[in-house]
CSV table of C-alpha atoms and ligand atoms in Angstrom, one decimal:
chain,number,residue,atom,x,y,z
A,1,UNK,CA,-37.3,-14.0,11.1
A,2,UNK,CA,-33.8,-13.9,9.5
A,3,UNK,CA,-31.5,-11.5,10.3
A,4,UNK,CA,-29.6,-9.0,8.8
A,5,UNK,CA,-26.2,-7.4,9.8
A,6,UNK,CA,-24.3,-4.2,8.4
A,7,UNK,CA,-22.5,-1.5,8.9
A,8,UNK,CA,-20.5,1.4,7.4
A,9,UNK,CA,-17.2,3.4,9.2
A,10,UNK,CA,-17.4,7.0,10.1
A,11,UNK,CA,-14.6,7.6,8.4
A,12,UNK,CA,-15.4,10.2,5.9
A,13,UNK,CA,-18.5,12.0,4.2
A,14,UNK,CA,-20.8,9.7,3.0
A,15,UNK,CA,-21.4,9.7,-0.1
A,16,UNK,CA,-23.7,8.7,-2.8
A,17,UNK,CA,-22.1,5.4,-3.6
A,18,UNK,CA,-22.8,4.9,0.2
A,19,UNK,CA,-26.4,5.3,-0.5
A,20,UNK,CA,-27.1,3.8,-3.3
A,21,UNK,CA,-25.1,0.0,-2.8
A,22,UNK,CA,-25.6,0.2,0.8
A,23,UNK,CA,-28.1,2.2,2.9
A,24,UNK,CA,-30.9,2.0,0.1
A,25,UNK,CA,-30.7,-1.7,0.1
A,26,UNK,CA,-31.0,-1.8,3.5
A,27,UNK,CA,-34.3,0.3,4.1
A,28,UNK,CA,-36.0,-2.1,1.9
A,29,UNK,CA,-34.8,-5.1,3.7
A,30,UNK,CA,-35.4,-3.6,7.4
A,31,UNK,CA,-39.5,-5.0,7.1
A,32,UNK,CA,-38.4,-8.8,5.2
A,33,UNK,CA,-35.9,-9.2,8.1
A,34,UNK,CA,-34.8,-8.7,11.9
A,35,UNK,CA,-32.4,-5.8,10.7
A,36,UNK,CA,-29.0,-4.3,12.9
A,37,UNK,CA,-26.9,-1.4,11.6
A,38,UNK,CA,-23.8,-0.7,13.2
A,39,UNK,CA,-21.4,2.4,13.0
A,40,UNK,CA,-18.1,0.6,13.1
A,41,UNK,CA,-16.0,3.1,14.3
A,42,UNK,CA,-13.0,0.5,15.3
A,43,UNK,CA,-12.6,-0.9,11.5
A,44,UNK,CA,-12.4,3.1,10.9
A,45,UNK,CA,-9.4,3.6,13.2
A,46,UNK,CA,-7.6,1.2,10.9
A,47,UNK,CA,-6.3,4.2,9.5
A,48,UNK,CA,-5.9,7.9,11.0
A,49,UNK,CA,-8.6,9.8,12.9
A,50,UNK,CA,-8.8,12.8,14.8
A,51,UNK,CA,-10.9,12.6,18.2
A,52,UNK,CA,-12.9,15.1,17.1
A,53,UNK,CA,-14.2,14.3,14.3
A,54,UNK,CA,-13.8,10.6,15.0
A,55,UNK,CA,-17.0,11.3,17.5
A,56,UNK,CA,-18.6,14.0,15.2
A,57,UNK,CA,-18.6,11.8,12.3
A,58,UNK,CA,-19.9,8.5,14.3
A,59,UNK,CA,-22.7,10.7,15.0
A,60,UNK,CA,-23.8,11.9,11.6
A,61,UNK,CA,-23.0,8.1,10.3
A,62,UNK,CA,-25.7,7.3,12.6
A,63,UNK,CA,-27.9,10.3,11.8
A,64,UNK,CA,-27.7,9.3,7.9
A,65,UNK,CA,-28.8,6.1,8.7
A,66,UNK,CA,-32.3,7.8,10.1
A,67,UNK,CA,-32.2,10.6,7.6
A,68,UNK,CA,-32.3,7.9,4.9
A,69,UNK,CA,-35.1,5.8,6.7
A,70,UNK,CA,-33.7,2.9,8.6
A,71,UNK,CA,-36.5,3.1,11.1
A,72,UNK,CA,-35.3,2.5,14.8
A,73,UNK,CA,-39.1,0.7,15.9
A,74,UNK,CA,-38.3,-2.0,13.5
A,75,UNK,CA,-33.9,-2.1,13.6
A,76,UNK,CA,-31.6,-2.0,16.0
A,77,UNK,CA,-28.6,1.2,15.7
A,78,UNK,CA,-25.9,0.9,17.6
A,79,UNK,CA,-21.7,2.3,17.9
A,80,UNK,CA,-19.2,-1.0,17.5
A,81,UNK,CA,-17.0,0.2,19.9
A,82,UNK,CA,-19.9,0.3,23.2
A,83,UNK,CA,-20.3,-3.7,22.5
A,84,UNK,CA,-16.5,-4.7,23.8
A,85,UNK,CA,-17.3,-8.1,22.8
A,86,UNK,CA,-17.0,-7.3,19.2
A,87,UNK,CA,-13.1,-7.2,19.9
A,88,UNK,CA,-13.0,-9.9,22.1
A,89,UNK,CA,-14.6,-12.7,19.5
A,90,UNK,CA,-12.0,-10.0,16.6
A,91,UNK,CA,-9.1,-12.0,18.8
A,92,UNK,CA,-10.4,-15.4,19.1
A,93,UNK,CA,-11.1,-15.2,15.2
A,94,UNK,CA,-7.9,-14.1,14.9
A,95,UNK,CA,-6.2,-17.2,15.9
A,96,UNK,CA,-7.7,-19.6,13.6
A,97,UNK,CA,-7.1,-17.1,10.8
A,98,UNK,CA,-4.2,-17.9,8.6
A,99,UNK,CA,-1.8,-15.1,7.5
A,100,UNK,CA,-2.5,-15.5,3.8
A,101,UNK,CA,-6.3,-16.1,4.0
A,102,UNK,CA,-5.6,-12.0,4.9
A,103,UNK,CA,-2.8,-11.1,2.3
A,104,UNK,CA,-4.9,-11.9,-0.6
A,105,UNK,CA,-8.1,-9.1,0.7
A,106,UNK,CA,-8.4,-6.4,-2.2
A,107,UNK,CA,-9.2,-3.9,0.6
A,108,UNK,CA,-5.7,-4.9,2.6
A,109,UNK,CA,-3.7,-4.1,-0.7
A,110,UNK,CA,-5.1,-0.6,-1.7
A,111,UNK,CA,-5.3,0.6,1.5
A,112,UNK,CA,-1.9,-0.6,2.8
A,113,UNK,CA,-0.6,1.1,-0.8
A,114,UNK,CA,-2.5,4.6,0.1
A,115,UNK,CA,-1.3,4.3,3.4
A,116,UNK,CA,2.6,3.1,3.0
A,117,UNK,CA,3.5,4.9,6.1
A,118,UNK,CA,1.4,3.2,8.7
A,119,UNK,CA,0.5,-0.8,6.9
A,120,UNK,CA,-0.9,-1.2,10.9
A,121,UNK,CA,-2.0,-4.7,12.3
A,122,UNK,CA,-5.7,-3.5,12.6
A,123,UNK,CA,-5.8,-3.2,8.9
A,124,UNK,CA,-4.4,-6.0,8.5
A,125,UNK,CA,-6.8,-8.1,10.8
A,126,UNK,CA,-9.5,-5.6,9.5
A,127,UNK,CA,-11.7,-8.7,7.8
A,128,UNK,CA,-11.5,-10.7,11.0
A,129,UNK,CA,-13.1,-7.8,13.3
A,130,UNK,CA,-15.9,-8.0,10.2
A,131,UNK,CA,-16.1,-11.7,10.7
A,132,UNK,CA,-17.1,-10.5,14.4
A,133,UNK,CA,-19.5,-7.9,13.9
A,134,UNK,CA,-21.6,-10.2,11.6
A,135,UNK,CA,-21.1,-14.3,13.7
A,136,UNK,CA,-22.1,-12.5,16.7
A,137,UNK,CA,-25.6,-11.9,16.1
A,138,UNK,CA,-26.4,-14.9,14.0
A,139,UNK,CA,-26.5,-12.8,10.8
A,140,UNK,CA,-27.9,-14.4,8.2
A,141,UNK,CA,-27.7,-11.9,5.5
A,142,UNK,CA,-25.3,-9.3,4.9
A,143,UNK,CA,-26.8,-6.6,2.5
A,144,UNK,CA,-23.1,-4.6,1.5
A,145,UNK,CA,-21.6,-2.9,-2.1
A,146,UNK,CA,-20.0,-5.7,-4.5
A,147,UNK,CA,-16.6,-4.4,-2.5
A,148,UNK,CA,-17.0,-6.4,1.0
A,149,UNK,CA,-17.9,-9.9,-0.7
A,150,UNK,CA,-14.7,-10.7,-0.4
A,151,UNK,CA,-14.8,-9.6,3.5
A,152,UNK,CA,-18.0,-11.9,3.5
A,153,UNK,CA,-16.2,-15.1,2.0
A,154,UNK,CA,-13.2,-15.0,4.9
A,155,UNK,CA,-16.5,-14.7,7.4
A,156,UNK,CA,-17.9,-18.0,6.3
A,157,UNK,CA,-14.8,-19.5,5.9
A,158,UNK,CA,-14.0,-18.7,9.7
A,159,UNK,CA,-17.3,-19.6,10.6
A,160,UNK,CA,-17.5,-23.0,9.3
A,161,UNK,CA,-13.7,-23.9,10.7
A,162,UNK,CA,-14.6,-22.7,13.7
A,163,UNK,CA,-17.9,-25.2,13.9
A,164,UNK,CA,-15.7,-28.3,12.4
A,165,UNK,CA,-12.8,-27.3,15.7
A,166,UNK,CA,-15.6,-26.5,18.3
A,167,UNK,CA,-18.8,-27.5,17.5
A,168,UNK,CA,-22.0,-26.4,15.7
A,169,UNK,CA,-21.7,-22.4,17.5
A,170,UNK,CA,-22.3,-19.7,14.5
A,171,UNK,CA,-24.7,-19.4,11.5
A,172,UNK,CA,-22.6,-19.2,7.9
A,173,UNK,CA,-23.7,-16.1,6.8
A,174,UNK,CA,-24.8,-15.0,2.8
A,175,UNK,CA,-24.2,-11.8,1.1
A,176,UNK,CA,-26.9,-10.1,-0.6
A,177,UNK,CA,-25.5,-7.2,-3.5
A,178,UNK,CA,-28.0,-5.3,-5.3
A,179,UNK,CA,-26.8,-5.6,-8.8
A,180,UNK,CA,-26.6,-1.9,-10.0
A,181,UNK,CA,-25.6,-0.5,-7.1
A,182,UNK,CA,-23.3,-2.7,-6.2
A,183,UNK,CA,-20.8,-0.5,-7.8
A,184,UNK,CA,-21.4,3.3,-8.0
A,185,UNK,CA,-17.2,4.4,-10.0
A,186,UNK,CA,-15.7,8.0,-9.4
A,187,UNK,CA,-17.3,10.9,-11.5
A,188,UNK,CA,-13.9,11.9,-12.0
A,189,UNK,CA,-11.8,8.2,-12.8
A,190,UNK,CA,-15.4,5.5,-14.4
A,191,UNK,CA,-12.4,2.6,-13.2
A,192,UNK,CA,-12.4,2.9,-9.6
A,193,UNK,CA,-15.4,3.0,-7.0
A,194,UNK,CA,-16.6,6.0,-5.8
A,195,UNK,CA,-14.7,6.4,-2.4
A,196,UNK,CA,-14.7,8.8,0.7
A,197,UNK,CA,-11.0,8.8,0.8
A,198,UNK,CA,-10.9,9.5,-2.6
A,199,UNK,CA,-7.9,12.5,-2.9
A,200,UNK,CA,-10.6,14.8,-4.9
A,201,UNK,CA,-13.9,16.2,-3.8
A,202,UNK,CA,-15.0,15.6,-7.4
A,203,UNK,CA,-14.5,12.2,-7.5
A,204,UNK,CA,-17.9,11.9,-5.4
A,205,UNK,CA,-21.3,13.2,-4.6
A,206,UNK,CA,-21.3,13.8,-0.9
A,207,UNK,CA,-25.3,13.6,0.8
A,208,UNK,CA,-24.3,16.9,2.4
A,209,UNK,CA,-23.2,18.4,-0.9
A,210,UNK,CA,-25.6,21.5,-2.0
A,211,UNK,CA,-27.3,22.0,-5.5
A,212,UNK,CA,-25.0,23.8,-7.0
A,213,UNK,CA,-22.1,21.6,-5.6
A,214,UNK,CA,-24.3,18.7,-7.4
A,215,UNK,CA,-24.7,20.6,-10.7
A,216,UNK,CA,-21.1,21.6,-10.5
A,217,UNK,CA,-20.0,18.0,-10.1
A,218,UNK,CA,-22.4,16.3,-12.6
A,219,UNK,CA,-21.4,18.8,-15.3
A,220,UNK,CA,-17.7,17.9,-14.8
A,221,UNK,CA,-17.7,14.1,-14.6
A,222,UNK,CA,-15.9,12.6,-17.2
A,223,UNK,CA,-17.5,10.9,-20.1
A,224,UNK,CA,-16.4,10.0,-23.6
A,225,UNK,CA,-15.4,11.1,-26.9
A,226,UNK,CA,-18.5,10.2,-28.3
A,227,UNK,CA,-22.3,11.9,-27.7
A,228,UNK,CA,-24.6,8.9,-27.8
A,229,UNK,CA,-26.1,7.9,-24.2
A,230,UNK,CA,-25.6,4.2,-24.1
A,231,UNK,CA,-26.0,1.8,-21.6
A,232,UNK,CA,-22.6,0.0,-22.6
A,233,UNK,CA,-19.4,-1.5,-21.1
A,234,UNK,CA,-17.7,0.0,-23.3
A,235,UNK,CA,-18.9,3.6,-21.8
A,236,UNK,CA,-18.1,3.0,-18.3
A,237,UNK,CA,-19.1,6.9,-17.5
A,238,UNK,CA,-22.3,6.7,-19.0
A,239,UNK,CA,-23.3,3.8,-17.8
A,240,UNK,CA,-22.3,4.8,-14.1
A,241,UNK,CA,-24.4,8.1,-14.4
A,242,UNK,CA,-27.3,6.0,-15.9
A,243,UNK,CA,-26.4,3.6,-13.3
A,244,UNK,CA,-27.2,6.6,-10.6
A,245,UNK,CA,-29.5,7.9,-12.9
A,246,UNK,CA,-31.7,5.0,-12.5
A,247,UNK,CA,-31.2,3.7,-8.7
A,248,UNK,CA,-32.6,7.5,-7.9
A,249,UNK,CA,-35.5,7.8,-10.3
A,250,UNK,CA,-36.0,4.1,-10.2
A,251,UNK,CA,-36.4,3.8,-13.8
A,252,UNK,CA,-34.5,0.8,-15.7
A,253,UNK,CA,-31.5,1.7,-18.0
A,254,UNK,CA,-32.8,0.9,-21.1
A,255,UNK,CA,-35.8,3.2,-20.5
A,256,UNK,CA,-33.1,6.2,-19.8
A,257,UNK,CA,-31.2,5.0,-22.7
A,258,UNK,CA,-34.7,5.4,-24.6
A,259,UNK,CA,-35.5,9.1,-23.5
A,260,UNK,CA,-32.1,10.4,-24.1
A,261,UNK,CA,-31.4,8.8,-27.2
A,262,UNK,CA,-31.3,11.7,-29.9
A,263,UNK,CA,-30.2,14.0,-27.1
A,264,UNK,CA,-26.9,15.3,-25.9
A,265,UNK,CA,-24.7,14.6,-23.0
A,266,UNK,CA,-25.6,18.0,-21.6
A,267,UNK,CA,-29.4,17.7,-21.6
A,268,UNK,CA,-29.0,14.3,-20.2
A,269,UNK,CA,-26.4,15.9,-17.3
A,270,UNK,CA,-28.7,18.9,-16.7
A,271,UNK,CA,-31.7,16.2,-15.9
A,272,UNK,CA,-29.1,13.6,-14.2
A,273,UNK,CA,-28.1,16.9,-11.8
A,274,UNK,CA,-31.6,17.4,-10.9
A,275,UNK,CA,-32.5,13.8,-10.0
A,276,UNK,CA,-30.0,14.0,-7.9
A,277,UNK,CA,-31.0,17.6,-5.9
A,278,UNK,CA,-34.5,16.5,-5.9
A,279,UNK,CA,-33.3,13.2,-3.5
A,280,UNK,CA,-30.8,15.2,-1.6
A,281,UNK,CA,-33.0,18.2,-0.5
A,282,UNK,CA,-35.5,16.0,1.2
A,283,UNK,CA,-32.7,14.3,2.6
A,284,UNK,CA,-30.6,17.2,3.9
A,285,UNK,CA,-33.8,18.4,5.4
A,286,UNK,CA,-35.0,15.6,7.1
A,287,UNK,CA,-30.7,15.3,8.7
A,288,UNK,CA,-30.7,18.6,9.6
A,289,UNK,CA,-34.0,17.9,11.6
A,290,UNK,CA,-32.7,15.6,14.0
A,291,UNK,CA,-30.9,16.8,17.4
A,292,UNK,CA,-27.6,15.0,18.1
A,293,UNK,CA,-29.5,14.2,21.4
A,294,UNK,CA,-31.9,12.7,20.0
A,295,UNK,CA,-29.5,10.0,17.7
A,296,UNK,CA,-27.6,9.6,21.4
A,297,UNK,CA,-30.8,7.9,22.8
A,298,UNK,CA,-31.4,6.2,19.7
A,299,UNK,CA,-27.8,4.6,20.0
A,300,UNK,CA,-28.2,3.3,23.6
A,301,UNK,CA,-31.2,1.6,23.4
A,302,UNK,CA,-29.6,-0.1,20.4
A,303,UNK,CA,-26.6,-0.3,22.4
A,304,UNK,CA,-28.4,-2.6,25.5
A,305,UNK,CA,-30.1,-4.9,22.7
A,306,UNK,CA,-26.8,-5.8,20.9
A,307,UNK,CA,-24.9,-6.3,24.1
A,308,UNK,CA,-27.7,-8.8,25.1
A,309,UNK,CA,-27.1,-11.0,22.0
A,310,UNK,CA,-23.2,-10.1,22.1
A,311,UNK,CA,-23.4,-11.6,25.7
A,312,UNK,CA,-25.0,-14.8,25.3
A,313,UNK,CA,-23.2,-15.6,21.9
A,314,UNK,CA,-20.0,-14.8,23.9
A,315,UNK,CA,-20.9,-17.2,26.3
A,316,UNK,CA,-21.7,-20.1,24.4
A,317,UNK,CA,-18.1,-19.3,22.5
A,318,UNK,CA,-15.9,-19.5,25.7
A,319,UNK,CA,-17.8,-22.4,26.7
A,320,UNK,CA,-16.8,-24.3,23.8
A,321,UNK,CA,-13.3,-23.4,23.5
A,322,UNK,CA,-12.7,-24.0,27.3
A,323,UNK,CA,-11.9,-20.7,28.5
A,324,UNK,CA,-13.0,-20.3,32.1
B,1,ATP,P1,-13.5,4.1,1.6
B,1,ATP,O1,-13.7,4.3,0.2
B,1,ATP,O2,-12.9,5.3,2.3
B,1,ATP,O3,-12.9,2.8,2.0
B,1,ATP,P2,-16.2,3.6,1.5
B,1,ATP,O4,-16.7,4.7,0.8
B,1,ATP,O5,-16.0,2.3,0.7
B,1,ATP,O6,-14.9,4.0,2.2
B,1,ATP,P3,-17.3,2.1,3.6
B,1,ATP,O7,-17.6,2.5,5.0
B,1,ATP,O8,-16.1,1.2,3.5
B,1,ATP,O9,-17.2,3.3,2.7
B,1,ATP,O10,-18.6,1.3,3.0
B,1,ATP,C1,-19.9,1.4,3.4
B,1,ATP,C2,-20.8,0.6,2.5
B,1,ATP,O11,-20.9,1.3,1.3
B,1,ATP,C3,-20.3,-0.8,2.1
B,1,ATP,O12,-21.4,-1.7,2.1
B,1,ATP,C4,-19.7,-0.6,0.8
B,1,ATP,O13,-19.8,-1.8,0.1
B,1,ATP,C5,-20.6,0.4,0.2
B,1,ATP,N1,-20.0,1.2,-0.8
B,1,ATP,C6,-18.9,2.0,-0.6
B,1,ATP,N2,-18.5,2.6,-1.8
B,1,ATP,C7,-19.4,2.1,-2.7
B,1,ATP,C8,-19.5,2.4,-4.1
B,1,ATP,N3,-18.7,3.2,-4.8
B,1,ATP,N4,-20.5,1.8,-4.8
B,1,ATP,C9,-21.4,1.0,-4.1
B,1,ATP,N5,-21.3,0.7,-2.8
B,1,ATP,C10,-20.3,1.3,-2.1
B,2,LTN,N1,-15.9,-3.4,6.1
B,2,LTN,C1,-17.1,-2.7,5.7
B,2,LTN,C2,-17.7,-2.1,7.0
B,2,LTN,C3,-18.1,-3.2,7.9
B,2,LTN,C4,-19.2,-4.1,7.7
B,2,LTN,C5,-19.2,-5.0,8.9
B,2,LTN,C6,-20.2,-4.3,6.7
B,2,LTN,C7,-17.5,-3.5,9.1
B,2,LTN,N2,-18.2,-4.5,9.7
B,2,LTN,C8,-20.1,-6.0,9.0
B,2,LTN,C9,-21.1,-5.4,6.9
B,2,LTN,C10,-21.0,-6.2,8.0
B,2,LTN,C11,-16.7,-1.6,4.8
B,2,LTN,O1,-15.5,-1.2,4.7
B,2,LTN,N3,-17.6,-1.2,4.1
């Protein structure tokens, strides 16, 4: 069976973009492959966290992951940081990386620009402790939002070179986007992705947000000038709540753009809203059901399966390059 890699940093509330070009994807994949989801709290310390809620916040990234339906029988859930050799193949990547394969990642610029005080050499390196994550486990596919293909390029770039230098040693990995999703934009700003870091709370549904929160939200999100619901380019905001509209309800855009045609933004809102409560309560309800305790165990026992894999691919790496 082919296997599937991914994982998501605990760096923030998740929200629905999260959901929808991400975790979504990856319950349907979970039965067509041999799935492992990863909380990658180290690629999250690439900019500032407090302990605290570093820990807190690894937890509920793991709890979502249930909450959502990744199913722990059939994949395996596991923390980044309790499989050391994660970092350790990071630094062998690392030095057959060249400095401007790195200086060209999207992700490198914004974030070094949000961040101007502390442009650290984790973020900078940030793609190459990706590259890790998914070569270590023979990953075939890597199901992830239209924002990390660019992570997954340098990955099989790094993989083949490292083949050609030391023989035949990882699998070249393939990204797999789900179209729609792949780009869920900011309620508040259609032009960039809805983001956790995102400076305002509006910009983003969070899966803990509450009804009114959502209906709150929905009614403020930008749209246009006009009143026509249209699946168009030329309405980014409309076509990012039909977008979200549709992923939810699974309905297709054009049927959406059917329903609502001689209707107003508002009625369209007021329905949008409720899509969005009637997937939320159900989630919130089935998070809130599951004991920290409970996601603890579910982490170790992924823990002692990735750390096999991690351990023999390890091997077979220092082998290769000659290190004792
Ligand atoms: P930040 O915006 O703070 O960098 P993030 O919200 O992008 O964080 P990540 O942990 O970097 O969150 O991403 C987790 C997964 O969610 C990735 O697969 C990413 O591609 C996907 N994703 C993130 N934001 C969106 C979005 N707006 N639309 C679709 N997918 C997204
Ligand atoms: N960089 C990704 C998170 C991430 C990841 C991975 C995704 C780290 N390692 C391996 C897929 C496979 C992000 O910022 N969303």
């Amino acid at each position: 069976m082919k296997r599937i890699f991914s994982g998501i940093q605990p760096s923030g509330n998740l929200h629905l973009g999260n959901y929808l070009g991400a975790i979504k994807n990856w319950v349907e994949l979970q039965n067509k492959y041999d799935p492992i989801f990863c909380v990658v709290d180290l690629h999250a310390i690439t900019v500032p966290q407090k302990p605290k809620e570093l820990h807190q916040k690894t937890i509920e990234v793991a709890k979502t992951y249930l909450a959502a339906g990744i199913d722990p029988e059939k994949s395996t859930i596991f923390v980044q940081s309790r499989v050391p050799e994660h970092t350790e193949l990071a630094w062998i990547l690392n030095t057959i990386t060249k400095l401007p394969e790195l200086e060209r990642m999207t992700q490198f610029k914004d974030k070094s620009q949000q961040n101007n005080q502390n442009i650290n050499a984790g973020l900078f390196s940030y793609p190459v402790l990706m590259a890790a994550d998914i070569l270590l486990y023979d990953t075939n596919v890597v199901p992830v939002g239209e924002d990390q293909v660019q992570h997954i390029e340098i990955t099989r770039t790094l993989a083949r070179r490292f083949n050609q230098m030391f023989g035949e040693t990882f699998t070249v990995p393939e990204p797999h986007v789900v179209k729609e999703g792949m780009r869920i934009m900011g309620l508040d700003d259609p032009t960039k992705k809805m983001s956790k870091s995102a400076e305002s709370a509006s910009n983003y549904i969070s899966l803990s947000d509450d009804p009114d929160t959502v209906r709150e939200k929905i009614k403020k999100a930008v749209t246009d000038s006009e009143k026509e619901v249209r699946y168009s380019d030329d309405k980014p905001a409309i076509k990012n709540l039909i977008n979200i509209y549709s992923l939810l309800d699974n309905i297709k855009p054009k049927e959406i753009e059917d329903i609502y045609r001689d209707k107003r933004y508002s009625e369209f809102k007021t329905d949008l809203a409720e899509t969005i409560v009637g997937f939320l309560e159900p989630f919130q309800e089935k998070y809130n059901s599951i004991e920290d305790n409970e996601v603890l165990k579910i982490l170790e026992q992924g823990r002692i399966k990735a750390k096999e894999l991690a351990e023999k691919k390890m091997a077979d790496v220092r082998e290769k390059m000659g290190l004792l």
